[in-house]
Amino acid sequence: MIIVQGSIPVRPECRDQAISMAKNMVEASRLEIGCVSYDFYVGLADPNTLMLFQEWESLDALQAHFETQHMDVFLQQLPDILSGEVVTKRYAVQSIAEEAVLVEAEEPVIH
């Protein structure tokens, strides 16, 4: 599995456009063969930073993603909304283990 994680700083006045672009990418990319997950999130520390997280079955699937029309459109529009440098990292995952986290809610206090 290949994981791509990144951050995209956007100009405040372009935030709505950036979110719209991200939604279009999510919708189209999730339909691609080999896409396990694909999403953007708004940064909590800076709401003008979009955080990117993708999971792909293989490097070949990721490479095919880079050749899609929706990626081409996104990359053409991206420079117009940026306020800084896009940073991405790619990870090759050899094994995956799911872990359950148990969180117990406190009993409500009744007065």
PDB file of C-alpha atoms in Angstrom:
ATOM      1  CA  MET A   1       0.000   0.000   0.000  1.00  0.00           C
ATOM      2  CA  ILE A   2       1.124   3.536  -0.755  1.00  0.00           C
ATOM      3  CA  ILE A   3       0.117   6.436   1.507  1.00  0.00           C
ATOM      4  CA  VAL A   4       0.402  10.062   0.439  1.00  0.00           C
ATOM      5  CA  GLN A   5       0.150  12.775   3.072  1.00  0.00           C
ATOM      6  CA  GLY A   6       0.520  16.470   2.481  1.00  0.00           C
ATOM      7  CA  SER A   7      -0.382  20.059   3.228  1.00  0.00           C
ATOM      8  CA  ILE A   8      -1.533  22.759   0.849  1.00  0.00           C
ATOM      9  CA  PRO A   9      -1.473  26.357   2.134  1.00  0.00           C
ATOM     10  CA  VAL A  10      -4.137  28.473   0.428  1.00  0.00           C
ATOM     11  CA  ARG A  11      -4.753  32.205   0.299  1.00  0.00           C
ATOM     12  CA  PRO A  12      -7.639  33.139   2.656  1.00  0.00           C
ATOM     13  CA  GLU A  13      -9.609  34.755  -0.156  1.00  0.00           C
ATOM     14  CA  CYS A  14      -9.308  31.527  -2.185  1.00  0.00           C
ATOM     15  CA  ARG A  15     -10.323  29.126   0.603  1.00  0.00           C
ATOM     16  CA  ASP A  16     -13.806  28.401  -0.796  1.00  0.00           C
ATOM     17  CA  GLN A  17     -12.334  27.761  -4.253  1.00  0.00           C
ATOM     18  CA  ALA A  18      -9.698  25.454  -2.722  1.00  0.00           C
ATOM     19  CA  ILE A  19     -12.353  23.452  -0.881  1.00  0.00           C
ATOM     20  CA  SER A  20     -14.395  23.139  -4.067  1.00  0.00           C
ATOM     21  CA  MET A  21     -11.326  21.938  -5.965  1.00  0.00           C
ATOM     22  CA  ALA A  22     -10.586  19.426  -3.203  1.00  0.00           C
ATOM     23  CA  LYS A  23     -14.163  18.094  -3.283  1.00  0.00           C
ATOM     24  CA  ASN A  24     -13.913  17.586  -7.060  1.00  0.00           C
ATOM     25  CA  MET A  25     -10.635  15.700  -6.629  1.00  0.00           C
ATOM     26  CA  VAL A  26     -12.074  13.491  -3.899  1.00  0.00           C
ATOM     27  CA  GLU A  27     -15.138  12.609  -5.956  1.00  0.00           C
ATOM     28  CA  ALA A  28     -13.159  11.734  -9.093  1.00  0.00           C
ATOM     29  CA  SER A  29     -10.179  10.076  -7.397  1.00  0.00           C
ATOM     30  CA  ARG A  30     -12.271   7.711  -5.272  1.00  0.00           C
ATOM     31  CA  LEU A  31     -13.571   6.180  -8.515  1.00  0.00           C
ATOM     32  CA  GLU A  32     -10.083   5.282  -9.728  1.00  0.00           C
ATOM     33  CA  ILE A  33      -8.905   1.701  -9.788  1.00  0.00           C
ATOM     34  CA  GLY A  34      -6.532   1.135  -6.868  1.00  0.00           C
ATOM     35  CA  CYS A  35      -7.759   4.044  -4.733  1.00  0.00           C
ATOM     36  CA  VAL A  36      -8.327   2.828  -1.171  1.00  0.00           C
ATOM     37  CA  SER A  37      -9.082   6.264   0.310  1.00  0.00           C
ATOM     38  CA  TYR A  38      -8.689   9.876  -0.762  1.00  0.00           C
ATOM     39  CA  ASP A  39      -9.553  12.924   1.295  1.00  0.00           C
ATOM     40  CA  PHE A  40      -8.704  16.473   2.253  1.00  0.00           C
ATOM     41  CA  TYR A  41      -9.116  17.994   5.706  1.00  0.00           C
ATOM     42  CA  VAL A  42      -9.010  21.576   6.960  1.00  0.00           C
ATOM     43  CA  GLY A  43      -6.091  22.199   9.300  1.00  0.00           C
ATOM     44  CA  LEU A  44      -7.125  22.961  12.877  1.00  0.00           C
ATOM     45  CA  ALA A  45      -4.079  25.127  13.544  1.00  0.00           C
ATOM     46  CA  ASP A  46      -4.582  27.015  10.267  1.00  0.00           C
ATOM     47  CA  PRO A  47      -7.963  26.771   8.517  1.00  0.00           C
ATOM     48  CA  ASN A  48      -6.287  28.062   5.351  1.00  0.00           C
ATOM     49  CA  THR A  49      -4.247  24.870   5.071  1.00  0.00           C
ATOM     50  CA  LEU A  50      -5.748  21.812   3.436  1.00  0.00           C
ATOM     51  CA  MET A  51      -4.361  18.514   4.644  1.00  0.00           C
ATOM     52  CA  LEU A  52      -4.260  15.687   2.104  1.00  0.00           C
ATOM     53  CA  PHE A  53      -4.435  11.971   2.887  1.00  0.00           C
ATOM     54  CA  GLN A  54      -4.543   9.219   0.252  1.00  0.00           C
ATOM     55  CA  GLU A  55      -4.165   5.440   0.277  1.00  0.00           C
ATOM     56  CA  TRP A  56      -3.410   3.501  -2.905  1.00  0.00           C
ATOM     57  CA  GLU A  57      -3.189  -0.250  -3.489  1.00  0.00           C
ATOM     58  CA  SER A  58       0.086   0.143  -5.395  1.00  0.00           C
ATOM     59  CA  LEU A  59       2.600   2.565  -6.826  1.00  0.00           C
ATOM     60  CA  ASP A  60       1.198   1.792 -10.286  1.00  0.00           C
ATOM     61  CA  ALA A  61      -2.261   2.937  -9.142  1.00  0.00           C
ATOM     62  CA  LEU A  62      -0.773   6.166  -7.796  1.00  0.00           C
ATOM     63  CA  GLN A  63       1.145   6.751 -11.022  1.00  0.00           C
ATOM     64  CA  ALA A  64      -2.077   6.251 -13.023  1.00  0.00           C
ATOM     65  CA  HIS A  65      -3.741   8.853 -10.757  1.00  0.00           C
ATOM     66  CA  PHE A  66      -1.125  11.417 -11.796  1.00  0.00           C
ATOM     67  CA  GLU A  67      -2.122  10.886 -15.432  1.00  0.00           C
ATOM     68  CA  THR A  68      -5.858  11.541 -15.007  1.00  0.00           C
ATOM     69  CA  GLN A  69      -7.666  14.530 -16.428  1.00  0.00           C
ATOM     70  CA  HIS A  70      -8.947  15.626 -13.008  1.00  0.00           C
ATOM     71  CA  MET A  71      -5.383  15.689 -11.662  1.00  0.00           C
ATOM     72  CA  ASP A  72      -4.278  17.753 -14.653  1.00  0.00           C
ATOM     73  CA  VAL A  73      -7.089  20.280 -14.064  1.00  0.00           C
ATOM     74  CA  PHE A  74      -6.279  20.435 -10.335  1.00  0.00           C
ATOM     75  CA  LEU A  75      -2.578  21.056 -10.968  1.00  0.00           C
ATOM     76  CA  GLN A  76      -3.363  23.786 -13.494  1.00  0.00           C
ATOM     77  CA  GLN A  77      -5.617  25.616 -10.995  1.00  0.00           C
ATOM     78  CA  LEU A  78      -3.444  25.067  -7.921  1.00  0.00           C
ATOM     79  CA  PRO A  79      -0.878  27.886  -8.409  1.00  0.00           C
ATOM     80  CA  ASP A  80      -3.680  30.474  -8.427  1.00  0.00           C
ATOM     81  CA  ILE A  81      -4.791  29.663  -4.873  1.00  0.00           C
ATOM     82  CA  LEU A  82      -1.518  28.909  -3.069  1.00  0.00           C
ATOM     83  CA  SER A  83      -0.077  31.031  -0.287  1.00  0.00           C
ATOM     84  CA  GLY A  84       3.082  28.963   0.157  1.00  0.00           C
ATOM     85  CA  GLU A  85       4.783  25.689  -0.652  1.00  0.00           C
ATOM     86  CA  VAL A  86       2.895  22.427  -1.081  1.00  0.00           C
ATOM     87  CA  VAL A  87       4.537  19.665   0.953  1.00  0.00           C
ATOM     88  CA  THR A  88       3.787  15.996   0.301  1.00  0.00           C
ATOM     89  CA  LYS A  89       5.279  12.759   1.573  1.00  0.00           C
ATOM     90  CA  ARG A  90       4.831   9.277   0.149  1.00  0.00           C
ATOM     91  CA  TYR A  91       5.076   6.169   2.318  1.00  0.00           C
ATOM     92  CA  ALA A  92       5.309   2.550   1.174  1.00  0.00           C
ATOM     93  CA  VAL A  93       3.562   0.417   3.784  1.00  0.00           C
ATOM     94  CA  GLN A  94       4.645  -3.200   4.094  1.00  0.00           C
ATOM     95  CA  SER A  95       2.019  -4.381   6.573  1.00  0.00           C
ATOM     96  CA  ILE A  96      -1.096  -3.024   8.216  1.00  0.00           C
ATOM     97  CA  ALA A  97      -2.448  -3.930  11.631  1.00  0.00           C
ATOM     98  CA  GLU A  98      -5.703  -2.502  12.905  1.00  0.00           C
ATOM     99  CA  GLU A  99      -5.963  -1.721  16.573  1.00  0.00           C
ATOM    100  CA  ALA A 100      -9.121  -1.096  18.530  1.00  0.00           C
ATOM    101  CA  VAL A 101      -9.096   1.779  20.975  1.00  0.00           C
ATOM    102  CA  LEU A 102     -11.574   1.508  23.800  1.00  0.00           C
ATOM    103  CA  VAL A 103     -12.842   4.789  25.173  1.00  0.00           C
ATOM    104  CA  GLU A 104     -15.257   4.636  28.035  1.00  0.00           C
ATOM    105  CA  ALA A 105     -17.695   7.459  28.568  1.00  0.00           C
ATOM    106  CA  GLU A 106     -18.120   8.787  32.046  1.00  0.00           C
ATOM    107  CA  GLU A 107     -21.425   8.097  33.788  1.00  0.00           C
ATOM    108  CA  PRO A 108     -23.696  11.146  33.646  1.00  0.00           C
ATOM    109  CA  VAL A 109     -24.008  12.958  36.944  1.00  0.00           C
ATOM    110  CA  ILE A 110     -27.619  13.340  38.021  1.00  0.00           C
ATOM    111  CA  HIS A 111     -28.406  15.892  40.696  1.00  0.00           C
TER     112      HIS A 111
END
